[in-house]
Coordinates of C-alpha atoms in Angstrom, one line a residue:
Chain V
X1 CA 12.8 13.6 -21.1
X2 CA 10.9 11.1 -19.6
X3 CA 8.1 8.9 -20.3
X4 CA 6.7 8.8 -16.9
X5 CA 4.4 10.7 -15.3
X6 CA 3.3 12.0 -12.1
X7 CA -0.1 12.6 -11.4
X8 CA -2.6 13.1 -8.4
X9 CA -6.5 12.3 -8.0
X10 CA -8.8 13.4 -10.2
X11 CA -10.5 16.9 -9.2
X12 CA -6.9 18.2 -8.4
X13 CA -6.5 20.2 -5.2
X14 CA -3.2 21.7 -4.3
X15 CA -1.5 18.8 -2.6
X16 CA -2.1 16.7 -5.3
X17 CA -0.8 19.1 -7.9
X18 CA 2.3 20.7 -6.1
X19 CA 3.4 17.1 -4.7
X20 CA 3.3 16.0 -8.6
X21 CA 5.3 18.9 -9.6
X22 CA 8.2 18.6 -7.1
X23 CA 7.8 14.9 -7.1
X24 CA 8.7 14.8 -10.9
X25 CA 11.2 17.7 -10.8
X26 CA 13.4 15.7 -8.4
X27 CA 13.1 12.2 -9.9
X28 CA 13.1 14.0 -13.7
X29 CA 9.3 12.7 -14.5
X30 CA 7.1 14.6 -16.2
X31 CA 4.3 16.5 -13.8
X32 CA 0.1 16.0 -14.5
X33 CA -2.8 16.6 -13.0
X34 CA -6.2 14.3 -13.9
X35 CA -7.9 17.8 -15.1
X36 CA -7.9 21.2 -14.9
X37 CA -6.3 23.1 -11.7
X38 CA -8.5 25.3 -8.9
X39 CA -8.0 28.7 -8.0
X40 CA -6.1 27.8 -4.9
X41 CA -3.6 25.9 -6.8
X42 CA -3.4 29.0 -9.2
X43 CA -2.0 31.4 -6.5
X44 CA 0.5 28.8 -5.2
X45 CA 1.6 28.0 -8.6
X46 CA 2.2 32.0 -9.5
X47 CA 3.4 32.9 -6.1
X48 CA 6.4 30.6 -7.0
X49 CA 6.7 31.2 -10.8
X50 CA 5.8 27.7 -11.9
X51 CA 3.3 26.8 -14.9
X52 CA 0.5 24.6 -14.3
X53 CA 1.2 21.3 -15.0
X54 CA 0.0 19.1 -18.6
X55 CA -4.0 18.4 -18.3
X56 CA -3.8 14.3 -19.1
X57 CA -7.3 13.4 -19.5
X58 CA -6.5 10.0 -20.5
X59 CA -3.6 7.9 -19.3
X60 CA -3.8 5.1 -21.8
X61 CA -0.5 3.8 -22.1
X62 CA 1.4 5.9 -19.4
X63 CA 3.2 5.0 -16.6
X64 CA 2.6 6.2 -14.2
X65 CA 3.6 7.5 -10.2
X66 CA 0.7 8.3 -8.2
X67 CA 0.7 10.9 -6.0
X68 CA -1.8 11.7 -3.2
X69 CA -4.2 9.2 -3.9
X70 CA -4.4 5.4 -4.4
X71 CA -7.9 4.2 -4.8
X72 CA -9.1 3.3 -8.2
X73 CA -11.9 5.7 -8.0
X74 CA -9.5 8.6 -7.9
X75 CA -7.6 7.6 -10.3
X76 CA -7.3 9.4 -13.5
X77 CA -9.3 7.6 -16.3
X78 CA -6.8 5.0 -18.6
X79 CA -4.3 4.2 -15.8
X80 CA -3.0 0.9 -16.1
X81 CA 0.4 0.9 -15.4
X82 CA 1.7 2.1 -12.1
X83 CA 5.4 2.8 -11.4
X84 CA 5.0 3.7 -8.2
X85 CA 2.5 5.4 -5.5
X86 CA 3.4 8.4 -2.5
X87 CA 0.7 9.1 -0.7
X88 CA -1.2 10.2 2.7
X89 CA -4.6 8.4 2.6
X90 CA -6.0 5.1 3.9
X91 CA -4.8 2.4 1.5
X92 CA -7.4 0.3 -1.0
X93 CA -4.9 -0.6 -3.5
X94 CA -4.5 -3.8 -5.7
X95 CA -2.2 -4.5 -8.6
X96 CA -0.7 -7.3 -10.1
X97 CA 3.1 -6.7 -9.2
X98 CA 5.3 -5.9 -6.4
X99 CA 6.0 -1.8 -6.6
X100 CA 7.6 1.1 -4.8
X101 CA 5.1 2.6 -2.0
X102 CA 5.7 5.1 0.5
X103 CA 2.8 6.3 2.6
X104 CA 2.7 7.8 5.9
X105 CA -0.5 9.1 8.1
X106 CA -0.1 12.5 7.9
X107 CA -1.6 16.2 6.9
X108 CA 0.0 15.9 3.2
X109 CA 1.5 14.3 0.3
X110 CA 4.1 17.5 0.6
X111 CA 5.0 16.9 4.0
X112 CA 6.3 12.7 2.7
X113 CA 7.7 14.0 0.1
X114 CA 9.5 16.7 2.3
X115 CA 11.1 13.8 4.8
X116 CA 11.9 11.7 1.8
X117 CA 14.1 14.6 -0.1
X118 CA 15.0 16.7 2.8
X119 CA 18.4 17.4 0.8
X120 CA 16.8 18.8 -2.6
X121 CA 14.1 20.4 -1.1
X122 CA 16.1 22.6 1.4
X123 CA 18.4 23.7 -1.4
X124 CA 15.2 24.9 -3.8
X125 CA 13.1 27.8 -2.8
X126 CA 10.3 26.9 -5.6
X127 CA 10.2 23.4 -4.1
X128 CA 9.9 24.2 -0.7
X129 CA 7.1 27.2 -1.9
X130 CA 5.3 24.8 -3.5
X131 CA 5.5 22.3 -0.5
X132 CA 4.5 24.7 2.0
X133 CA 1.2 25.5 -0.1
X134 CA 0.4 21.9 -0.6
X135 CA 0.5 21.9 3.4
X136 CA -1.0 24.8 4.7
X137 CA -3.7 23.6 1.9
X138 CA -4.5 20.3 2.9
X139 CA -4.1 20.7 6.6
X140 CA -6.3 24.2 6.4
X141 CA -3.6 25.4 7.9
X142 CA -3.1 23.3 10.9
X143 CA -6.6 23.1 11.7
X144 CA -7.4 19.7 10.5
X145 CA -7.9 17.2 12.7
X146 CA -5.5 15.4 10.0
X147 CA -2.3 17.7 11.0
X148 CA 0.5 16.6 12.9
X149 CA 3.2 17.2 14.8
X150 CA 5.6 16.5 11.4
X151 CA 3.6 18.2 9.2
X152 CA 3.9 22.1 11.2
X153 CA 7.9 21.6 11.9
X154 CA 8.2 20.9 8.1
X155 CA 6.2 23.6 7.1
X156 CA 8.4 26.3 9.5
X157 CA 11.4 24.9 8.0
X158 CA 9.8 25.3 4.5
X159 CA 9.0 28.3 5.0
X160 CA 12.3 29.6 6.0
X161 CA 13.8 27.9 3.0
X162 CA 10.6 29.8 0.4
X163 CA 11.3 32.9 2.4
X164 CA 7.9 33.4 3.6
X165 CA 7.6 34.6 7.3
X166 CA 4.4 34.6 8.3
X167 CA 2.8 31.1 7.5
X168 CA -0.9 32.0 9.0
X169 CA -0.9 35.2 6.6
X170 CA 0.2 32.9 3.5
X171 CA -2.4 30.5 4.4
X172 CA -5.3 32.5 4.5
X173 CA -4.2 34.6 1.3
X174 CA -3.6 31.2 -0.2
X175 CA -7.2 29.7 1.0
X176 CA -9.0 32.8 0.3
X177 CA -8.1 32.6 -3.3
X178 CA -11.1 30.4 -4.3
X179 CA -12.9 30.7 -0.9
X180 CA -15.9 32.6 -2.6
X181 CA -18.5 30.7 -4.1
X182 CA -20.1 34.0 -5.2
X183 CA -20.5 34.0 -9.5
X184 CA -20.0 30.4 -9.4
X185 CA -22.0 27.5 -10.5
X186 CA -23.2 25.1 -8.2
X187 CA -22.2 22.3 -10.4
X188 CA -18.7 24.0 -10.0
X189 CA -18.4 24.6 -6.4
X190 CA -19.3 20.7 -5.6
X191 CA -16.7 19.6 -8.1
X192 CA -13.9 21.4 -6.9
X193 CA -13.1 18.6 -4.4
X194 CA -14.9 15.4 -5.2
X195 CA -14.1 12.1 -4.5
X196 CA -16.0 8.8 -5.7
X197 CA -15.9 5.7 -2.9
X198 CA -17.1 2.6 -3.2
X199 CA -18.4 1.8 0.2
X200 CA -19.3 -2.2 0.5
X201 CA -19.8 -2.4 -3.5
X202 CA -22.2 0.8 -2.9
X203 CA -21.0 4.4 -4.8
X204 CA -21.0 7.6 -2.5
X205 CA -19.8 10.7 -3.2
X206 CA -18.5 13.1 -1.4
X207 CA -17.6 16.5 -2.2
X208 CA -16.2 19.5 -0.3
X209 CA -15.5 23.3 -0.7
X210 CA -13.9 25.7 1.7
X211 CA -15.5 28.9 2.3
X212 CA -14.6 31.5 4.8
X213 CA -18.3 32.7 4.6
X214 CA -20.9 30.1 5.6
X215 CA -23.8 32.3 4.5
X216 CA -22.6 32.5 0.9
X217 CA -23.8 29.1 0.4
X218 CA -26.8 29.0 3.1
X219 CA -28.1 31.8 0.9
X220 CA -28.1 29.2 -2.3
X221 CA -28.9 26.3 -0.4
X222 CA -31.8 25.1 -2.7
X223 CA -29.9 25.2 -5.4
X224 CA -27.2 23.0 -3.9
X225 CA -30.2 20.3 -2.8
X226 CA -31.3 20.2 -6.5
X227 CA -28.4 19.6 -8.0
X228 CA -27.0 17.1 -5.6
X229 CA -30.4 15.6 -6.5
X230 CA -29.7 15.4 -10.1
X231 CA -26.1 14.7 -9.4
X232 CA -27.3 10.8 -7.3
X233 CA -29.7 10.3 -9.8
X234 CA -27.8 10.7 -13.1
X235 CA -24.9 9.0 -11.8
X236 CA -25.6 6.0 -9.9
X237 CA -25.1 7.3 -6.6
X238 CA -26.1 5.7 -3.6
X239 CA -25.5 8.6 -1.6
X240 CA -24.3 12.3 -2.8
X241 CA -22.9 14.4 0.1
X242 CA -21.4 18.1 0.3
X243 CA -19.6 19.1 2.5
X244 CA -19.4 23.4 2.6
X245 CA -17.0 23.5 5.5
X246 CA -16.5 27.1 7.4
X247 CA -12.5 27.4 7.9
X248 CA -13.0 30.6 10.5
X249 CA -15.9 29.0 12.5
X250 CA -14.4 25.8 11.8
X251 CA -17.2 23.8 11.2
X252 CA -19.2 21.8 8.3
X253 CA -22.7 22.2 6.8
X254 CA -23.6 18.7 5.7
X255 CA -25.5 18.5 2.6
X256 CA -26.7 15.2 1.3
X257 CA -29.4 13.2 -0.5
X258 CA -29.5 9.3 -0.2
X259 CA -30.9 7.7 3.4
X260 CA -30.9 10.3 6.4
X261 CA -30.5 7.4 8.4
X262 CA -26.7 7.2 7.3
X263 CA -26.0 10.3 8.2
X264 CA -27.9 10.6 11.8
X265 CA -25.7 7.0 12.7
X266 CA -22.5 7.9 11.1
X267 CA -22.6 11.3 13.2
X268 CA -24.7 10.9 16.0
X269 CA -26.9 13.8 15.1
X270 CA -30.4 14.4 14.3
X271 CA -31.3 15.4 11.1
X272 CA -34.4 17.3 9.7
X273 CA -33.8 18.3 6.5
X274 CA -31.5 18.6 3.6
X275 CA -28.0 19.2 5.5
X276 CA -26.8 18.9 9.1
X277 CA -24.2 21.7 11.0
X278 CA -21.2 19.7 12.5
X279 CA -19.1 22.2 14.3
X280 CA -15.6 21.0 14.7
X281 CA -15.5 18.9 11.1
X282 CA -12.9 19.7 8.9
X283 CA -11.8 16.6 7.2
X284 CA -13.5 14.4 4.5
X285 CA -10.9 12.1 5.1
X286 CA -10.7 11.6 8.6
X287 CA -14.1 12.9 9.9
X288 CA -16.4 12.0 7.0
X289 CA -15.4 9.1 4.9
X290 CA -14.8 6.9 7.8
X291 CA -17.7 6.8 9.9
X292 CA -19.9 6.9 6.5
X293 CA -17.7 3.5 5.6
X294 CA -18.6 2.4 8.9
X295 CA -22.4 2.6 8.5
X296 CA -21.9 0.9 5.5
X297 CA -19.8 -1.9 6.1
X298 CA -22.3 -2.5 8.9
X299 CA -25.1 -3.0 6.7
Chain N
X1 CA 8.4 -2.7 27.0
X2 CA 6.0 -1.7 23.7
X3 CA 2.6 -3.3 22.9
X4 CA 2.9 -3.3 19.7
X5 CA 4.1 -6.6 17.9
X6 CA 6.1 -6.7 14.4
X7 CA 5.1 -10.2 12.6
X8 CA 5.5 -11.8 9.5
X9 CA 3.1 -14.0 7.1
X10 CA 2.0 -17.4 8.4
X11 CA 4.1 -20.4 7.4
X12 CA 6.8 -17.7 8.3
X13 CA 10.0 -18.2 6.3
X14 CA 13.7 -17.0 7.0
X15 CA 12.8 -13.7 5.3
X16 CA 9.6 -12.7 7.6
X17 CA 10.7 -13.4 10.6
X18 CA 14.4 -12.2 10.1
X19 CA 12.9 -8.9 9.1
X20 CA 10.4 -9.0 12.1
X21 CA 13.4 -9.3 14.8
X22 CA 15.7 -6.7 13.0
X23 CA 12.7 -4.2 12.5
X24 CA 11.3 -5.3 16.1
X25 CA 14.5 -4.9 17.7
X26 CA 15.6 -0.9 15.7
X27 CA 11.8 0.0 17.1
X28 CA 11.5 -1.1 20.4
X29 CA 8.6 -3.7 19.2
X30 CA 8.4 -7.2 19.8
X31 CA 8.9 -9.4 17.5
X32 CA 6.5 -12.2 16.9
X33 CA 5.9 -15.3 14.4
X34 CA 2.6 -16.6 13.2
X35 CA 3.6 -20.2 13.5
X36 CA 6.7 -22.4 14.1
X37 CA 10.0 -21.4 12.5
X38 CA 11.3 -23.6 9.8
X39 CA 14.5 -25.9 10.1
X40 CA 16.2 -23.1 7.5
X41 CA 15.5 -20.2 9.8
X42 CA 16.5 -21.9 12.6
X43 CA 19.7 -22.5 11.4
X44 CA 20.5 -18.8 10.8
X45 CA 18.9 -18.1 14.2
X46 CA 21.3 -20.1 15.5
X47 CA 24.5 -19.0 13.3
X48 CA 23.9 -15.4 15.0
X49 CA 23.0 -16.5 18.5
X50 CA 19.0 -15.0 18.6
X51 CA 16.1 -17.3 20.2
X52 CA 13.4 -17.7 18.1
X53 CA 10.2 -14.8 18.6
X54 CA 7.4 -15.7 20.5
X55 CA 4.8 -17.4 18.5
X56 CA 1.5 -15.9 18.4
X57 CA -1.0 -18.2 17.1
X58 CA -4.1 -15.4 17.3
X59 CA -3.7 -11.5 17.6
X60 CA -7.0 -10.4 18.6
X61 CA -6.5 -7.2 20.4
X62 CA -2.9 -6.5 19.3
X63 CA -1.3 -4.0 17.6
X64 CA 0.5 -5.1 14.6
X65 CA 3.3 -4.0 12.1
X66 CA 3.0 -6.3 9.2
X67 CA 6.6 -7.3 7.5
X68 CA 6.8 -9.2 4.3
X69 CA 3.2 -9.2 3.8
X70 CA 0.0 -7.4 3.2
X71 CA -2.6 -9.7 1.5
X72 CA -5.6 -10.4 4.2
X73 CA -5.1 -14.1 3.6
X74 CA -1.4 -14.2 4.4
X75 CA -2.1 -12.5 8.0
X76 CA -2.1 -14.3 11.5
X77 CA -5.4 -15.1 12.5
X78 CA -7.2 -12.6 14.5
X79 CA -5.3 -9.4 13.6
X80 CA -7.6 -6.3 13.6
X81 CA -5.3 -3.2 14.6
X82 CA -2.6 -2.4 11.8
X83 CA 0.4 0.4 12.4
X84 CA 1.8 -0.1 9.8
X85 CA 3.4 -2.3 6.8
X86 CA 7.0 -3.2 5.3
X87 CA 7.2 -5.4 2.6
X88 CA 8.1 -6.2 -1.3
X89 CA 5.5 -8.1 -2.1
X90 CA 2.5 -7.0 -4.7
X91 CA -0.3 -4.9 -2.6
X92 CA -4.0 -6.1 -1.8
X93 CA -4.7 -3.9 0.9
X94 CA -7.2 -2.6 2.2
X95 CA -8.1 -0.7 5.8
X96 CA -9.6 2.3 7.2
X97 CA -7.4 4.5 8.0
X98 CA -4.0 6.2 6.8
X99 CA -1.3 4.1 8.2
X100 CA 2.7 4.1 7.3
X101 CA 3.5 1.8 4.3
X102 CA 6.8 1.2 3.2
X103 CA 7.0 -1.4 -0.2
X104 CA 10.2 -1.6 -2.5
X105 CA 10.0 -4.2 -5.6
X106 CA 13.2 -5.9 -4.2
X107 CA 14.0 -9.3 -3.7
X108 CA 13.2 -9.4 0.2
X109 CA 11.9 -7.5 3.0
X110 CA 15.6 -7.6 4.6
X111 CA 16.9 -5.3 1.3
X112 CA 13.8 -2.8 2.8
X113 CA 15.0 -3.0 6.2
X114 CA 18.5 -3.1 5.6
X115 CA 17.6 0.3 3.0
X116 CA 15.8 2.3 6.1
X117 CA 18.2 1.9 8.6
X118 CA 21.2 1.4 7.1
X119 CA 23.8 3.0 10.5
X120 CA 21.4 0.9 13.1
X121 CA 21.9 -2.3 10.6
X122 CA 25.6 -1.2 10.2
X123 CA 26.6 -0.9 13.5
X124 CA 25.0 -4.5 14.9
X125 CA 26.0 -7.5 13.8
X126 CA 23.5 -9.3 14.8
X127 CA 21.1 -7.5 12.8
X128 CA 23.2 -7.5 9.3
X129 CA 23.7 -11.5 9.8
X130 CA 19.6 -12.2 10.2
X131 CA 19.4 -9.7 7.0
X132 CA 21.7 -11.3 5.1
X133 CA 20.4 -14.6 5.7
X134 CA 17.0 -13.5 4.8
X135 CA 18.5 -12.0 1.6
X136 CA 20.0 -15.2 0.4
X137 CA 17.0 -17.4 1.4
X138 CA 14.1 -15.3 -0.4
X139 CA 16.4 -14.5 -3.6
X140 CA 17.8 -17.8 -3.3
X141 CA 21.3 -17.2 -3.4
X142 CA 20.8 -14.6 -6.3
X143 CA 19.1 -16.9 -8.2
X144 CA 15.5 -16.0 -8.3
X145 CA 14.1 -13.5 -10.6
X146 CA 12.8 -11.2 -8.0
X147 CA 16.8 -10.2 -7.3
X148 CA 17.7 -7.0 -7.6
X149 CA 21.2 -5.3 -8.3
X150 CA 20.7 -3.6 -4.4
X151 CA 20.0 -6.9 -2.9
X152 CA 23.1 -8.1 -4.1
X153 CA 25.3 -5.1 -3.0
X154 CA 23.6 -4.9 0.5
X155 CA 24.4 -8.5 1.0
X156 CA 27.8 -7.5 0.4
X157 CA 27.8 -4.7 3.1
X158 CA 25.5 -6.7 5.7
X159 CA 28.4 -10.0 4.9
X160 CA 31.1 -7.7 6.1
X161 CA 29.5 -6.5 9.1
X162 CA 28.3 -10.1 10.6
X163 CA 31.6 -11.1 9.7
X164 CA 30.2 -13.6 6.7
X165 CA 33.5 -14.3 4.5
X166 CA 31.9 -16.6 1.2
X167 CA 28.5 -15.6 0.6
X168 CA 27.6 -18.2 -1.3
X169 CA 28.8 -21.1 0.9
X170 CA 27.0 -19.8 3.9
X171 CA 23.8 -19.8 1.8
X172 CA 24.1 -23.2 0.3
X173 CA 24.9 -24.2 4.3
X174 CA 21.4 -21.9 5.1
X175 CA 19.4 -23.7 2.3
X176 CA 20.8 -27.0 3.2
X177 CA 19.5 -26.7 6.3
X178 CA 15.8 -27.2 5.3
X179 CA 16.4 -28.8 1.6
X180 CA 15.8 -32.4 2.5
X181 CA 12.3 -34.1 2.5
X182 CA 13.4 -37.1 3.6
X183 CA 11.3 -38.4 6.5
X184 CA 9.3 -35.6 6.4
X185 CA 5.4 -36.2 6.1
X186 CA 4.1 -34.5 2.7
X187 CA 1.7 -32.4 4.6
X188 CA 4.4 -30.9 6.4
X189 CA 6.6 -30.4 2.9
X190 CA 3.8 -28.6 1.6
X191 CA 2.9 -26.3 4.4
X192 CA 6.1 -25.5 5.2
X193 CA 5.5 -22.3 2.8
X194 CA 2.5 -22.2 1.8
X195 CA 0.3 -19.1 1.1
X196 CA -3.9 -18.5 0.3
X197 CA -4.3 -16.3 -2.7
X198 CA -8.1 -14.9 -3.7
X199 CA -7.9 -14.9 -7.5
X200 CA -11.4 -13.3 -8.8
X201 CA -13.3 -15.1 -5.8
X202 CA -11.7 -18.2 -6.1
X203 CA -9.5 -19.3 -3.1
X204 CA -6.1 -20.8 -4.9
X205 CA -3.3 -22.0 -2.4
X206 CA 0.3 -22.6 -3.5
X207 CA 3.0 -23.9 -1.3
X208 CA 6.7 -24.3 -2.3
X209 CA 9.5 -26.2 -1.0
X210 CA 13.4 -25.8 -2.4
X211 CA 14.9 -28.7 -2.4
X212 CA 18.7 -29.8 -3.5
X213 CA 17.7 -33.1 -4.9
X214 CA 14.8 -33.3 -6.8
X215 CA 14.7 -37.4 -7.0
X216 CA 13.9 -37.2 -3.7
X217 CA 10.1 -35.4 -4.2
X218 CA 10.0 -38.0 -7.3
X219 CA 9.9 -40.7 -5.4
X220 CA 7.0 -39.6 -3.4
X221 CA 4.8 -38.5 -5.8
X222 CA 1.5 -40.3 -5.2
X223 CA 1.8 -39.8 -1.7
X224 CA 1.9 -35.9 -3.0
X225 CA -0.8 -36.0 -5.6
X226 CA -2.9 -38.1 -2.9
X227 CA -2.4 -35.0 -0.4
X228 CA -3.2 -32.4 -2.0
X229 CA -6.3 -33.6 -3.7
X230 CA -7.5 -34.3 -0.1
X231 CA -6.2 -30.8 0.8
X232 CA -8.6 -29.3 -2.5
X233 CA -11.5 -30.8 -1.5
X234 CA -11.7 -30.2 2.6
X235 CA -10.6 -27.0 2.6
X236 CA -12.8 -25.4 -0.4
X237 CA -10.0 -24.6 -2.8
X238 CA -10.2 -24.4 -6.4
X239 CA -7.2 -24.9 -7.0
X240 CA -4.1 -25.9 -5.2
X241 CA -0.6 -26.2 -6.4
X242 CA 2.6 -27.4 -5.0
X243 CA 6.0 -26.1 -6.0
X244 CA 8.9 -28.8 -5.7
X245 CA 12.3 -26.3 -6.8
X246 CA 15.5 -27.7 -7.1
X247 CA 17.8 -24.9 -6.4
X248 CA 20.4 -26.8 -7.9
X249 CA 19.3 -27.4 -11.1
X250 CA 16.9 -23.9 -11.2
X251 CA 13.9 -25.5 -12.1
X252 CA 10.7 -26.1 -10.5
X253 CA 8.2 -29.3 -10.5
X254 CA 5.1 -28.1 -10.4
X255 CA 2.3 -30.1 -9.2
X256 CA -1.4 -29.1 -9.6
X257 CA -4.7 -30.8 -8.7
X258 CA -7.7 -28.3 -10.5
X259 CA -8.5 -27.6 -14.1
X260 CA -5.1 -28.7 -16.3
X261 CA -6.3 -25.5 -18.9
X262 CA -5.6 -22.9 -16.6
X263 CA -1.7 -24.4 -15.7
X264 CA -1.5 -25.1 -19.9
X265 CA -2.6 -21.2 -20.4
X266 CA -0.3 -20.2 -17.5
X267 CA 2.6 -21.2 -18.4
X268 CA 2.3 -22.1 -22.0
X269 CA 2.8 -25.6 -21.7
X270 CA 1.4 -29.0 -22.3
X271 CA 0.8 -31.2 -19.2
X272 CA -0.2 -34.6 -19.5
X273 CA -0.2 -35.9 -15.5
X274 CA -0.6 -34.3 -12.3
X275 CA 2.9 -32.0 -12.6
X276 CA 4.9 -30.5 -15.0
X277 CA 8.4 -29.5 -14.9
X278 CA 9.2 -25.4 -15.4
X279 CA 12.6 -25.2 -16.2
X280 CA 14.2 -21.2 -14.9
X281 CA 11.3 -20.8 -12.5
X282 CA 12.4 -20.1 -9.2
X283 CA 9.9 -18.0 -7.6
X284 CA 6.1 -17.9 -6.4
X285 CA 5.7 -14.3 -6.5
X286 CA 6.8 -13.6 -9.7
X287 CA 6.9 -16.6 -11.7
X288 CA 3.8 -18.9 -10.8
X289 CA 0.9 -16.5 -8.8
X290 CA 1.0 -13.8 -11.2
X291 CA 0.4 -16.2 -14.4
X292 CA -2.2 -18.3 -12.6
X293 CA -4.0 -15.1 -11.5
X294 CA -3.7 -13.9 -15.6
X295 CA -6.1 -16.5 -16.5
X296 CA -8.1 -16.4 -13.7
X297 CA -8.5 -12.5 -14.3
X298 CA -9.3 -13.4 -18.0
X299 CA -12.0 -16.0 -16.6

């Protein structure tokens, strides 16, 4: 077998773990993920009889094909040499020599890797399961503000190929499978989706869970603002948000600690207090990171 | 017609803007050059009957799909909005949001092209002819190190659709076209490819020019030396080098004005004057900046 791996960003959600997987079974890699995989990922994974992928901690001396991510921040720890990169996000990418890249703007890794094997992918029902997951996941099914046109004609045609026929009712069983925060450690519930930037040499973090109960975490909200607390101050943040965003009243409570003034520019809002209710924000991606960056690069 | 422009690196060579007409023409784009087309390109411009692109010395308020390159440094003045890039070149990019990126490590942006839309390419003859004449002039007949086995065999496919009967004679005709410094002022020798690089914060330009008789740059040496020392010191460089290739002979003269350590740790040789003769080295991109940025990265 081979010697190279496929692997996604580190705190591995489901499009970063399923792309892997069908990624590597096509090309005959060998699937990772940058640590261990969420609840989420654990239905998908069972609901099309596939085992959870090698934890590789460390990717000393690996190559590498990076899926779902691209900045070094993501990256899981060791990586030096990159084979190649697929991918969804905004590009921040430097390396010393000309490699394969494929990324287009839209809701998922699985909906590129879809158009670029539409062939292999039709004729395997665990591939296009695993696909259709990784979409309904990162799009929150078709109610990002990421999600396109592409992305809901590939899932229907995934679908029909995993023999699922009702996509909504798969999504929500799928979502709902780590939508509780209830049991779980704070520490745990910001981690489940957290992603390091480097915003004009300062660190920012930005974490988000999806809940289809706001109050669940309103009702622990102190504990959130302490820990987020000791989170920026262990670690050299600049800036430590949470976002704890609503997938049935589509909308995001904004935690954060670091400079309210950030967050009252970036969103237009005022804020008095520890967090901030933006109704309509879905996406750390498209409605978070970037007008954060922007306040940033501003100065 | 569309807004939206599809241009190539400044100092545009065969390759970029080639690639910007063919790509341009498939999309409904316009193609565009950063700068004045070189005697080379002009010459397969001609062969296939296409008028040169509009030059478009500043891009404020455009829309732009990068070919050929990505590096900020590389990119015609004024460009702010980005669509998306096509290239082969090593990535140093970095923007705000998710955008379509297509990089293969081939031996030119034509091989990319030609690999996307292979029936368009196929069935236009005027579009395999500019490919094919942009494969030839950035792998250098074959000879460069950056060729790959599939530039090769789509050279062969694009030579029988533009009606192309000996390879290798039409690109010794191509390269002729340019290869002769005689009468030609040094500045313009240099510049006629010549590209910015940032290696850890220091700003390193190298230019390269292929010629078919070496004794020609030989006999102008001073005059070269003299230039680009004046070039180093107005322009803030800290180090600028000037690639003289004979294609013939498959060798380049490398000239240098900056710290002597940093070309002796490069490329592992002992220079005693202001150049030094690499035999086998054929290519910028993989054969000169990656070294040079190796010691610089090293400090």
């Amino acid at each position: 077998m081979s010697d190279i791996y496929v692997i996604g960003h580190k705190a591995p959600d489901t499009d970063t773990v399923c792309s892997a997987i069908v990624y590597a079974g096509i090309k005959g890699y060998k699937p990772a993920t940058a640590g261990p995989i969420n609840e989420e990922t654990e239905f998908a994974l069972k609901q099309f009889g596939v085992a959870a992928p090698e934890i590789l901690e460390n990717a000393s001396g690996k190559t590498l094909v990076l899926v779902d991510h691209n900045e070094p921040g993501q990256r899981v720890d060791g990586a030096e040499k990159i084979l190649a990169i697929i991918d969804h996000h905004k590009m921040n990418f430097n390396y010393p020599d000309p490699i394969f890249i494929h990324v287009e703007p839209v809701g998922s890794t699985a909906t590129v890797i879809a158009k670029m094997f539409p062939n292999e992918v039709k004729a395997n029902k665990t591939y296009a399961g695993l696909l259709l997951s990784a979409i309904l996941s990162d799009t929150v099914i078709f109610k990002s503000p990421t999600t396109t046109e592409e992305d809901k004609k590939i899932a229907q045609e995934l679908a029909q190929v995993a023999g699922v026929s009702d996509i909504t009712k798969f999504g929500v069983d799928l979502k709902k499978a780590k939508a509780s925060i209830k049991g779980k450690p704070v520490a745990d519930v910001v981690h489940v989706d957290f992603k390091d930037y480097d915003f004009k040499g300062k660190k920012v973090g930005i974490g988000q869970t999806e809940v289809v109960d706001i109050e669940e975490v309103y009702e622990r909200k102190d504990e959130f603002v302490k820990y987020l607390n000791e989170l920026k101050n262990s670690k050299g943040y600049d800036m430590v948000i949470f976002m704890a965003t609503d997938i049935i009243k589509e909308g995001t409570e904004l935690y954060y600690v670091g400079n309210s003034a950030i967050i009252e520019k970036a969103f237009n809002v005022k804020v008095s207090g520890p967090s901030v209710w933006l109704p309509g924000v879905m996406s750390r991606k498209k409605q978070v990171a970037p007008p954060v960056e922007k306040v940033y690069l501003e100065g």
